[in-house]
Coordinates of C-alpha atoms and ligand atoms in Angstrom, one line a residue:
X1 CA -30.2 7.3 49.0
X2 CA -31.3 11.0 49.6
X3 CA -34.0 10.6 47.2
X4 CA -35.6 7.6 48.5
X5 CA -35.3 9.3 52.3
X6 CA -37.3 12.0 51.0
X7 CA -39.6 10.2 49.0
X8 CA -43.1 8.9 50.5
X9 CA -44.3 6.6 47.7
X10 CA -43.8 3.2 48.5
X11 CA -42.9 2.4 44.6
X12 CA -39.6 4.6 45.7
X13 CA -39.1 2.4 48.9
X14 CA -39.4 -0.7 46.8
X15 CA -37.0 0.6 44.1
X16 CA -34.3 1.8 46.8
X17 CA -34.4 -1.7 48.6
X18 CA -33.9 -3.7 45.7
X19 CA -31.2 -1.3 44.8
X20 CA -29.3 -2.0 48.2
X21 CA -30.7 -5.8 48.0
X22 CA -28.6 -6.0 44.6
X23 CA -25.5 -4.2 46.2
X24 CA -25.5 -6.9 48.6
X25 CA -25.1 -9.6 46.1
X26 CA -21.8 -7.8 44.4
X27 CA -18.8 -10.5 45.0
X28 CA -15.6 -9.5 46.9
X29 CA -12.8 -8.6 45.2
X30 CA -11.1 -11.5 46.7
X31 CA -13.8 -13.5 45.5
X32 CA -13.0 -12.4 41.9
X33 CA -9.8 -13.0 42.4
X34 CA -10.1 -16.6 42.9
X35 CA -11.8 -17.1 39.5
X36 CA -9.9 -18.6 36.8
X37 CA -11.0 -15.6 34.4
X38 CA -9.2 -13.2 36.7
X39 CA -6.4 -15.7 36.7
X40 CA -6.3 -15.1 33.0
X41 CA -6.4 -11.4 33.4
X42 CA -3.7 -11.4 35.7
X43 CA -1.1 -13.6 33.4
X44 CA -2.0 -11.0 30.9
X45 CA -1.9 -7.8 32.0
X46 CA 0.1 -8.5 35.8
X47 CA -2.0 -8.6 39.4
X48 CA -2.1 -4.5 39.8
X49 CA -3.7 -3.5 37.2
X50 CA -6.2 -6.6 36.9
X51 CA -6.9 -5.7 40.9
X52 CA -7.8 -1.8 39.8
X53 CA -9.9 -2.7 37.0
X54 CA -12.0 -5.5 39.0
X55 CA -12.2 -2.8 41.6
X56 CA -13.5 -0.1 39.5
X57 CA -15.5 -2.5 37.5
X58 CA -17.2 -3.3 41.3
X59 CA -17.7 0.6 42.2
X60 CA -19.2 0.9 38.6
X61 CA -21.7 -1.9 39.9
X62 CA -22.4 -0.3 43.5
X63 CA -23.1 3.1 41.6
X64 CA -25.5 1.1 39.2
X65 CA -26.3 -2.3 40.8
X66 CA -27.1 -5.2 37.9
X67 CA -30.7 -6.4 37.0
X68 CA -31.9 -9.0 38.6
X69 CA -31.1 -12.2 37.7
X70 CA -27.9 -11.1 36.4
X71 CA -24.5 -12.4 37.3
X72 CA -23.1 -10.0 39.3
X73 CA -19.7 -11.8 39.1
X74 CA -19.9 -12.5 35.5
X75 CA -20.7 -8.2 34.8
X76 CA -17.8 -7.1 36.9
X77 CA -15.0 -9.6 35.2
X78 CA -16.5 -8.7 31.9
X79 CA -15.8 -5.1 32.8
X80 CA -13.0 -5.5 34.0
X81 CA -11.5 -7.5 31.1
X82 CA -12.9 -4.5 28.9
X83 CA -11.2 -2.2 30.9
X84 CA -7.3 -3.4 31.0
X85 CA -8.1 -4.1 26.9
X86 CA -8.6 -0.9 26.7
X87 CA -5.1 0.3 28.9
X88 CA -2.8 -2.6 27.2
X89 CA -3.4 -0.8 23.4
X90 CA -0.4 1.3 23.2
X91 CA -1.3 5.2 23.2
X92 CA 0.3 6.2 20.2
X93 CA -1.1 3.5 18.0
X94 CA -0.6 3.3 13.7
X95 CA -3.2 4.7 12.1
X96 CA -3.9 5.2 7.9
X97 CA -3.4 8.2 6.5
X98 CA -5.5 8.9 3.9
X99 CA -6.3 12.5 4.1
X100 CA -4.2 13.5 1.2
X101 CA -1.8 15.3 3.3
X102 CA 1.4 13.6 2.8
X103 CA 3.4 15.3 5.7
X104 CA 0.6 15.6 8.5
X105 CA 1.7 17.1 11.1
X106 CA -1.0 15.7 13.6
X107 CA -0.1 12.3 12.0
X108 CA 3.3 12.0 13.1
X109 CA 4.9 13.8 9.2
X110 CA 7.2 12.1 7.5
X111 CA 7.8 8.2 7.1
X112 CA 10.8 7.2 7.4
X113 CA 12.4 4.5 5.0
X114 CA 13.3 0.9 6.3
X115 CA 16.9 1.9 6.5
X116 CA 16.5 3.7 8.8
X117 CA 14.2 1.7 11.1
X118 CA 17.3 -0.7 10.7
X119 CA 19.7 2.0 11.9
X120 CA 17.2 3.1 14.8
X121 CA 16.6 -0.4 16.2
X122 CA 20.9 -1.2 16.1
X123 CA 21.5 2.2 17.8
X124 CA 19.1 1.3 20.0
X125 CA 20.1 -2.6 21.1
X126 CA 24.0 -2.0 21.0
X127 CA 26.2 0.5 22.3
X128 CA 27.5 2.6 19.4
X129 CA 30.5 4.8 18.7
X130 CA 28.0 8.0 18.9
X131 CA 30.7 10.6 20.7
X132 CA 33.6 8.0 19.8
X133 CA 36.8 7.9 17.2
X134 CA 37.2 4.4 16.5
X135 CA 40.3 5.1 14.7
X136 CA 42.4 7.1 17.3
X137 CA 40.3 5.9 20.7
X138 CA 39.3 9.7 21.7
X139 CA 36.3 11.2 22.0
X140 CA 34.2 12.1 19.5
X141 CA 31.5 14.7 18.1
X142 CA 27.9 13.3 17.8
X143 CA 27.1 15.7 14.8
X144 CA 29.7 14.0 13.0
X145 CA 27.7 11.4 12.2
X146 CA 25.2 13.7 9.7
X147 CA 27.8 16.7 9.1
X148 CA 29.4 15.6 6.2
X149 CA 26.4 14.5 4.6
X150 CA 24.5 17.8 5.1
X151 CA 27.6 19.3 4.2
X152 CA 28.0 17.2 0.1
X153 CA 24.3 18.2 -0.3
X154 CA 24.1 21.8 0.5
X155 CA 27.5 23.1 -0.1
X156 CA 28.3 24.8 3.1
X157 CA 30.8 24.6 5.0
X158 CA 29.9 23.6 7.7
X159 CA 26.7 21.8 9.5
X160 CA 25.3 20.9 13.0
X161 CA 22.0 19.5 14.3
X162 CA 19.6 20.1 16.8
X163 CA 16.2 18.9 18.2
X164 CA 14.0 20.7 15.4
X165 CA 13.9 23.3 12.9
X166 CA 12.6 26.1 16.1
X167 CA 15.3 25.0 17.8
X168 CA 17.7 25.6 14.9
X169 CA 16.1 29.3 14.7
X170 CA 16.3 29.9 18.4
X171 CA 20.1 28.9 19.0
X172 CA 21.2 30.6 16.0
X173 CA 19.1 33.7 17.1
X174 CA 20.8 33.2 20.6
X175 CA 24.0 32.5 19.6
X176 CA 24.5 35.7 17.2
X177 CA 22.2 37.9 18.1
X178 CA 21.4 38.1 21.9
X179 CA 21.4 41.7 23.4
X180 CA 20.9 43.0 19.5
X181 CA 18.9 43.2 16.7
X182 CA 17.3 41.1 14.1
X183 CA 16.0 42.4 10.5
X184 CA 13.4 40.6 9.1
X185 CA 10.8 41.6 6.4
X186 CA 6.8 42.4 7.9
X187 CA 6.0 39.7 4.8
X188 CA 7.8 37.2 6.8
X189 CA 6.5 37.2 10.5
X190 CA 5.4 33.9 9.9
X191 CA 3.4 31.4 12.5
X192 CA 3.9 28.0 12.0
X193 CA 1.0 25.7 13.3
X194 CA 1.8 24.6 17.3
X195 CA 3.0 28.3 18.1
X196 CA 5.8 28.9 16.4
X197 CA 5.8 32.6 15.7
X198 CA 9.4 34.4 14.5
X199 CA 8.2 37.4 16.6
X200 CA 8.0 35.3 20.0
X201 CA 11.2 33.2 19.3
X202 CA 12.6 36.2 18.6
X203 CA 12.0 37.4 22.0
X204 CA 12.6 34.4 23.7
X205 CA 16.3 34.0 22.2
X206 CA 16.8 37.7 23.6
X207 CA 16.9 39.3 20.3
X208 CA 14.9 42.3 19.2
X209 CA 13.4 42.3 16.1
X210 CA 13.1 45.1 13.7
X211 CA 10.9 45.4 11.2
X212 CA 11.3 46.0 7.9
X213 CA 8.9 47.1 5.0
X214 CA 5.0 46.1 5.0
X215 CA 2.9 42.8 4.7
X216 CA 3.1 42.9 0.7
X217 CA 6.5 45.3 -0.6
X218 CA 9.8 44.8 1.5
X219 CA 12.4 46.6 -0.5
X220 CA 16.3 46.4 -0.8
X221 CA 16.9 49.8 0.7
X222 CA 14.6 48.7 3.5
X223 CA 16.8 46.3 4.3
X224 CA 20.3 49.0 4.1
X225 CA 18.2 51.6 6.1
X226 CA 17.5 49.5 9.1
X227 CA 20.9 48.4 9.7
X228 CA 22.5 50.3 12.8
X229 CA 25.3 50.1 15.4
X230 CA 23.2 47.4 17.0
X231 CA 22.4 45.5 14.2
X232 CA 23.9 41.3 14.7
X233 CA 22.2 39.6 11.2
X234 CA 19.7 40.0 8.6
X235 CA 17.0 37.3 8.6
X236 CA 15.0 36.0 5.7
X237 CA 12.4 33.7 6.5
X238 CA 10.6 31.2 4.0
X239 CA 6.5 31.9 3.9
X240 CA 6.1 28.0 4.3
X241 CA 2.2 27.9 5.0
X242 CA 0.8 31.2 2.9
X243 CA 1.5 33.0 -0.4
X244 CA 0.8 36.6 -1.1
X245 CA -0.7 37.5 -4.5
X246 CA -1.2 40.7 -6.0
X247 CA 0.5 44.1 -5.7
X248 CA 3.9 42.3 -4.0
X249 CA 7.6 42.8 -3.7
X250 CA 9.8 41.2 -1.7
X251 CA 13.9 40.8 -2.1
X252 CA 15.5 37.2 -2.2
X253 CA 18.5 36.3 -0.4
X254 CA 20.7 36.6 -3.4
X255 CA 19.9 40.3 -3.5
X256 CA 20.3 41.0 0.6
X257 CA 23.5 39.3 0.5
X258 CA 25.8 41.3 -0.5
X259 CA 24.0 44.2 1.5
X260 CA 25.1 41.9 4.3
X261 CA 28.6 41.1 3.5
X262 CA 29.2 44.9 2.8
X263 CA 28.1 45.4 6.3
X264 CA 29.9 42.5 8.0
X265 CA 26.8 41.1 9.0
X266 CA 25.6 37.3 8.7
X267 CA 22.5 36.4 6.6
X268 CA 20.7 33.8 7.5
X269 CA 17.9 32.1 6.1
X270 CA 15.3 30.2 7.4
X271 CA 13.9 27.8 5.0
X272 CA 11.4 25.6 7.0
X273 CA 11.1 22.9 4.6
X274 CA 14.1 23.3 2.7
X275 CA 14.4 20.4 0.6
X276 CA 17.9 19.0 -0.3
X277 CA 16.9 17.8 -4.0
X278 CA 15.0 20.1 -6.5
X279 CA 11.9 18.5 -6.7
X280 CA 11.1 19.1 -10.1
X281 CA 12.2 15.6 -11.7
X282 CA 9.6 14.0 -9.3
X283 CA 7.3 15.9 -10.9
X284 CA 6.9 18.4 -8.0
X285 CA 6.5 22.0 -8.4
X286 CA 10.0 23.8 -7.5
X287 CA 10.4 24.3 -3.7
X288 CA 14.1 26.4 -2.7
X289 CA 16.8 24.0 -2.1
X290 CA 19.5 24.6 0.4
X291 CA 22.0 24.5 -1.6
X292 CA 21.0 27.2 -4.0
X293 CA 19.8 29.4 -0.6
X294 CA 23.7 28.8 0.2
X295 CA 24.8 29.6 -3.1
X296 CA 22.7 32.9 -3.4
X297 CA 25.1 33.6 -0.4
X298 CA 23.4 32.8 2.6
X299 CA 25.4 32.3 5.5
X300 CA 23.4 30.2 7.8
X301 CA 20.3 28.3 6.3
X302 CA 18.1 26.0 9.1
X303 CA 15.5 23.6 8.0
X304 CA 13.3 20.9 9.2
X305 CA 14.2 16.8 9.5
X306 CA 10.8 15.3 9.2
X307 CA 9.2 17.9 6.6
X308 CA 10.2 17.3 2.6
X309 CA 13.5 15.8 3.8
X310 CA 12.1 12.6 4.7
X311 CA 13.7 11.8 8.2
X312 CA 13.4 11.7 11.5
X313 CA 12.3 15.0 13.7
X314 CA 15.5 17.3 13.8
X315 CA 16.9 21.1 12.7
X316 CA 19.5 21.4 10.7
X317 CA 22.1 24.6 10.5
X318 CA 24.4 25.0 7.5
X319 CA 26.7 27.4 6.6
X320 CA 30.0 29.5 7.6
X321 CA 32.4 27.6 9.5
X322 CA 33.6 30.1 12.1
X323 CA 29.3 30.7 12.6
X324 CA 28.5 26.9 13.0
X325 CA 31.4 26.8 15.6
X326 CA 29.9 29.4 17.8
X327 CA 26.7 28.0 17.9
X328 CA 28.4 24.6 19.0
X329 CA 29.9 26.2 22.0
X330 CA 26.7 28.2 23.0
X331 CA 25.2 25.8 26.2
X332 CA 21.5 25.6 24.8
X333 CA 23.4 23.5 22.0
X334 CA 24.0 21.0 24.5
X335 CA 19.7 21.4 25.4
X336 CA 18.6 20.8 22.1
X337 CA 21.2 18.1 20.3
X338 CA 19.9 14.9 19.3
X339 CA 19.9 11.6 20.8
X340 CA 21.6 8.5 19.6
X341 CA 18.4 7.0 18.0
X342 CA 17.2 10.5 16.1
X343 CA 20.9 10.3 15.0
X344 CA 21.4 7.1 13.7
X345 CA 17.8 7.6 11.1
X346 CA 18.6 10.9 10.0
X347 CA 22.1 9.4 8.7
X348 CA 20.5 6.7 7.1
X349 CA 18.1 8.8 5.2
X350 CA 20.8 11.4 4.5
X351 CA 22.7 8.2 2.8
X352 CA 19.7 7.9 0.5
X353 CA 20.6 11.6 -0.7
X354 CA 23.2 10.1 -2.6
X355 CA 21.3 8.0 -4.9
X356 CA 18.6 10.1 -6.8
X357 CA 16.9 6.8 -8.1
X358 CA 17.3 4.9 -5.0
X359 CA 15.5 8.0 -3.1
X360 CA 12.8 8.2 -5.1
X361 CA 12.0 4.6 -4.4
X362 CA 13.3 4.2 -0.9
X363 CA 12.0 7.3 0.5
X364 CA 8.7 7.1 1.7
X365 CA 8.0 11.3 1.2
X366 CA 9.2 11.5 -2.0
X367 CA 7.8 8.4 -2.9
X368 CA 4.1 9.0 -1.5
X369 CA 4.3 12.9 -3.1
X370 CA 5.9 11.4 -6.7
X371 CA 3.4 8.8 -7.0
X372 CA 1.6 9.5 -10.6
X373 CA -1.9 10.8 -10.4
X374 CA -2.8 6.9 -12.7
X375 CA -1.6 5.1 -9.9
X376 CA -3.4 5.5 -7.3
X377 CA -6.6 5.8 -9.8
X378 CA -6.0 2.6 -10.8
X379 CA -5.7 1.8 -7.3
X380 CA -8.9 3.3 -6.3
X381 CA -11.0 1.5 -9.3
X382 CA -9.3 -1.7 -8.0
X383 CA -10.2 -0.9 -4.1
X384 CA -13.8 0.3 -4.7
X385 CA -16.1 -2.8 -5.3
X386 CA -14.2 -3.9 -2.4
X387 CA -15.3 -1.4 -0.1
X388 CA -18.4 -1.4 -0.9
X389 CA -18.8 -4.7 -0.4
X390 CA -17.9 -4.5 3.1
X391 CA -19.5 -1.1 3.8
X392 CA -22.4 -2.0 1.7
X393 CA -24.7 -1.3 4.7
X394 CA -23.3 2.0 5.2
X395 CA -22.2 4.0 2.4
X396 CA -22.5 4.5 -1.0
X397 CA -18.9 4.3 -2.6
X398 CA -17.7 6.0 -5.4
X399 CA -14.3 6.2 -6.9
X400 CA -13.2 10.4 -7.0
X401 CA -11.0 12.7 -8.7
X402 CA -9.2 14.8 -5.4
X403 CA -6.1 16.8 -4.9
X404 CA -3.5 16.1 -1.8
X405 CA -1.0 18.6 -0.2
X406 CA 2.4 18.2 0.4
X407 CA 1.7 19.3 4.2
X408 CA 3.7 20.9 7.0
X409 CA 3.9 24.1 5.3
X410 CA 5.5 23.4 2.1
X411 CA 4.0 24.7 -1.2
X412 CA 1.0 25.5 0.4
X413 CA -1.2 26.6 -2.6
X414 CA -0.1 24.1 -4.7
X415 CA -2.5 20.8 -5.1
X416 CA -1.2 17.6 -6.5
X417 CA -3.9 15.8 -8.5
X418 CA -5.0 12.9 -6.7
X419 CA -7.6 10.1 -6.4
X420 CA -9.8 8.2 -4.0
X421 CA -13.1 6.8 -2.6
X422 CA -16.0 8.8 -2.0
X423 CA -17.9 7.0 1.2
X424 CA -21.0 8.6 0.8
X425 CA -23.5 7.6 3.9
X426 CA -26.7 5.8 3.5
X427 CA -28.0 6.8 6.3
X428 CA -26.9 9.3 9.9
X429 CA -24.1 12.2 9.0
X430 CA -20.7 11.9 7.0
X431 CA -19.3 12.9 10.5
X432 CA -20.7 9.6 12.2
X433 CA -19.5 7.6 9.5
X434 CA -16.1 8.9 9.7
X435 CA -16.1 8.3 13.8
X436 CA -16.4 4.6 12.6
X437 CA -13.9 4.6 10.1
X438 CA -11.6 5.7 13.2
X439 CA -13.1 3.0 15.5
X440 CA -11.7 0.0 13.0
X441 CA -8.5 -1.5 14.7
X442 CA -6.1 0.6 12.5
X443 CA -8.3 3.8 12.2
X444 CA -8.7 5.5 8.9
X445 CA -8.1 8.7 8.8
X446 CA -10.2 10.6 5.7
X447 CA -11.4 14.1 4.9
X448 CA -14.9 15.2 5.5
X449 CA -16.1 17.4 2.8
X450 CA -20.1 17.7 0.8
X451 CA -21.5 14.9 3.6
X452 CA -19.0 12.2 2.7
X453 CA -15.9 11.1 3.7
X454 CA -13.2 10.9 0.8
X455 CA -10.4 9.0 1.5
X456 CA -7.2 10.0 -0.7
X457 CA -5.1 7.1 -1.5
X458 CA -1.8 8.4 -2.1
X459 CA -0.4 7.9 0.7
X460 CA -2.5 3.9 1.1
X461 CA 0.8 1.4 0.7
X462 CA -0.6 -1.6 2.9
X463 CA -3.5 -2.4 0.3
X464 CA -4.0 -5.9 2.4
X465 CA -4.2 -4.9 5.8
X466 CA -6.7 -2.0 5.0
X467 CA -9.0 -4.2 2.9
X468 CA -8.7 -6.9 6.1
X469 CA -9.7 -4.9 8.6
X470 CA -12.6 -3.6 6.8
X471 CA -14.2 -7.0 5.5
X472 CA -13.7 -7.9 9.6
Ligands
PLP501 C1 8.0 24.3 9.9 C2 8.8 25.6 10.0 C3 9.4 25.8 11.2 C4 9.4 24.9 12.4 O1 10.0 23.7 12.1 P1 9.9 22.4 13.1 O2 10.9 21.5 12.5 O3 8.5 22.0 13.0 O4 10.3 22.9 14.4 C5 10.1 27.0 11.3 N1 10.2 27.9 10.3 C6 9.6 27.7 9.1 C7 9.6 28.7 8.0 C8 8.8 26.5 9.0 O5 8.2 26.2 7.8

């Protein structure tokens, strides 16, 4: 409006009346309304939100007034339909995963295994027993459920559960060491992606951390000549996302333990992943296992729920009895326990633990990271024509040799020899070809690398629905 007050030329005069001409002719909303396509919308999506979308779909057309001859009408239902499409798909939609790394953290990590969808969607539907003896009618403990599970497969004594594996480090931190000091090897002070740094939990579960050694040699007098009045534990932390090379020392937890037991002193180990099978007959390299970080003496050990375990999002703590017991009773317990639903998966994949064979096949992790190299080649030779077929107008598609991660930290130089699709772009960037690979209805997720996007197929289950999609 200000620019055609200031402008002299007629053309501009013209321009700004047929502008205001063309806002005249935009419907009322109750006008809309009465239409049978905005009787549709409202069946579908409910009167409130079908009234904000045909009102913003009206100030879109005041801002930029249709051409003439167009419907107005016609524009602003169309918009409007466009719009509550858009807010009915749910936010946190499925997606594939075919960047090669298995336990993506940004991808929601670990699968879980149709048990325990089962369990979830009973514990969810029903009331359960979760805090409730069924036998003797009293209350109950809501850890129970897992305990003794985590307990067969590590060998501690004793086990409890909390929201995640930072959680686990900050309530044992809190628990035994508030007001006093920590010990932790400089090759340690890890930081997980997200934030997690053991210097800043450290602080935030009041403890204070002393240092020990430097980045690449920690010793095990280091460890004996730290240890003072105000010493509460010695802490070993598992280097989950880096590996140091070269002129390096460091001591294991079998060696600091019985520093720490001739001190009175609890060790405890954070293992991050912390697997609760050795990996190696899945032909995996060899990741620590709790139960041989308990049997080297450990006396607490906290790892993850949805890293090479397989479950749901959670933090275990195992270990010493009278130790477990403490950190039941400290009040941030009761801030980071799990809910009923995180509860009722994590026992179900637990149960899986019992039955190596059965694991390897149920369990989607163990599964998706075992799955021979021949496999998914033979998958890959199978998908290609395919995909080429329906991208034939846009890339150039090759069947490639690559190598996947486990993800989330765990063996984080080791590759696991994979295979895929090289979508090579026939024309406009690898980047612009992966934006429409995102765009399909379930977007695919690849890896940009040499101006193409390969696509890993490890982790590619649902052959049919990503074939589908594409032809569509
Ligand atoms: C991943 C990791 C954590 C954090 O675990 P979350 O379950 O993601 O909270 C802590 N410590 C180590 C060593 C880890 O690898």
């Amino acid at each position: 409006m200000r620019a055609a007050a200031r402008s002299t030329g007629s053309e501009d005069k013209a321009d700004a009346r047929s502008r205001a001409d063309a806002r005249s002719r935009l419907p009322s909303v109750d006008r809309l309304l009465s239409t049978s396509e905005a009787e549709a919308l409202i069946t579908a999506h409910g009167r409130p939100l079908t009234l904000e979308a045909l009102r913003a779909a009206l100030d879109g057309l005041r801002e930029k007034p249709p051409k003439e001859g167009a419907d107005p009408a016609a524009i602003a239902l169309a918009d409007a339909a466009a719009r509550l499409a858009r807010l009915s798909q749910p936010s946190q939609r499925r997606v594939f995963n075919l960047t090669g790394t298995v336990l993506h953290t940004n991808l929601g990590r670990a699968l879980l295994p149709e048990e325990a969808v089962e369990a979830v969607a009973a514990a969810m539907r029903e009331p359960s027993n979760l805090e409730f003896e069924i036998g003797s009618g009293k209350r109950g403990e809501r850890d129970s459920h897992v305990a003794s599970w985590l307990i067969r497969f590590s060998g501690a004594e004793a086990a409890t559960v909390v929201n995640n594996n930072a959680a686990a480090v900050l309530l044992v931190l809190n628990t035994l060491a508030k007001g006093r000091e920590a010990v932790v090897s400089r090759g340690e002070l890890v930081e997980i992606g997200g934030a997690f740094r053991i210097p800043d939990v450290m602080a935030r579960a009041g403890t204070k951390l002393v240092e020990i050694g430097t980045t690449n040699r920690t010793h095990l007098r280091d460890y004996e000549q730290a240890i003072g009045p105000k010493t509460a534990l010695l802490m070993k932390v598992h280097t989950s996302n880096y590996r140091i090379d070269g002129f390096t020392a460091s001591v294991t937890a079998g060696e600091v333990a019985p520093v720490a037991k001739a001190k009175g002193l609890p060790l405890v180990e954070d293992l991050g992943s912390g697997t609760l099978v050795d990996l190696k007959p899945y032909g995996l390299p060899h990741e620590p296992t709790v139960a041989e970080s308990i049997a080297a003496g450990a006396d607490l050990v906290t790892f993850s729920g949805d890293k090479l375990l397989g479950g749901p999002q959670a933090g275990m703590i195992v270990g010493r009895c009278d130790l477990i017991a403490k950190i039941n009773k400290n009040p941030l317990k009761r801030a980071l326990r799990l809910d009923k639903i995180r509860l009722a998966a994590l026992e179900a994949v637990l149960r899986l633990y019992a039955d190596p064979e059965k694991l390897r096949h149920r369990l989607p992790t163990i599964r998706h990271l075992a799955r021979p190299k021949a496999e998914i080649e033979a998958l890959a030779r199978r998908l290609a024509p395919l995909v080429a077929q329906a991208l034939a107008a846009q890339a150039e598609v090759s069947v490639t040799d690559c190598a996947s991660q486990i993800g989330s930290g765990a063996l984080p130089v080791e590759n696991l020899p994979s295979a895929g699709l090289r979508l090579a772009p026939k024309s406009g960037s690898a980047d612009k070809l992966a934006k429409r690979l995102r765009d399909l209805p379930i977007p695919v997720i690849g890896r940009i690398a040499d101006g193409a996007v390969t696509l890993d197929l490890r982790c590619l289950e649902d052959e049919a629905a990503f074939l589908t999609q594409l032809r569509a």
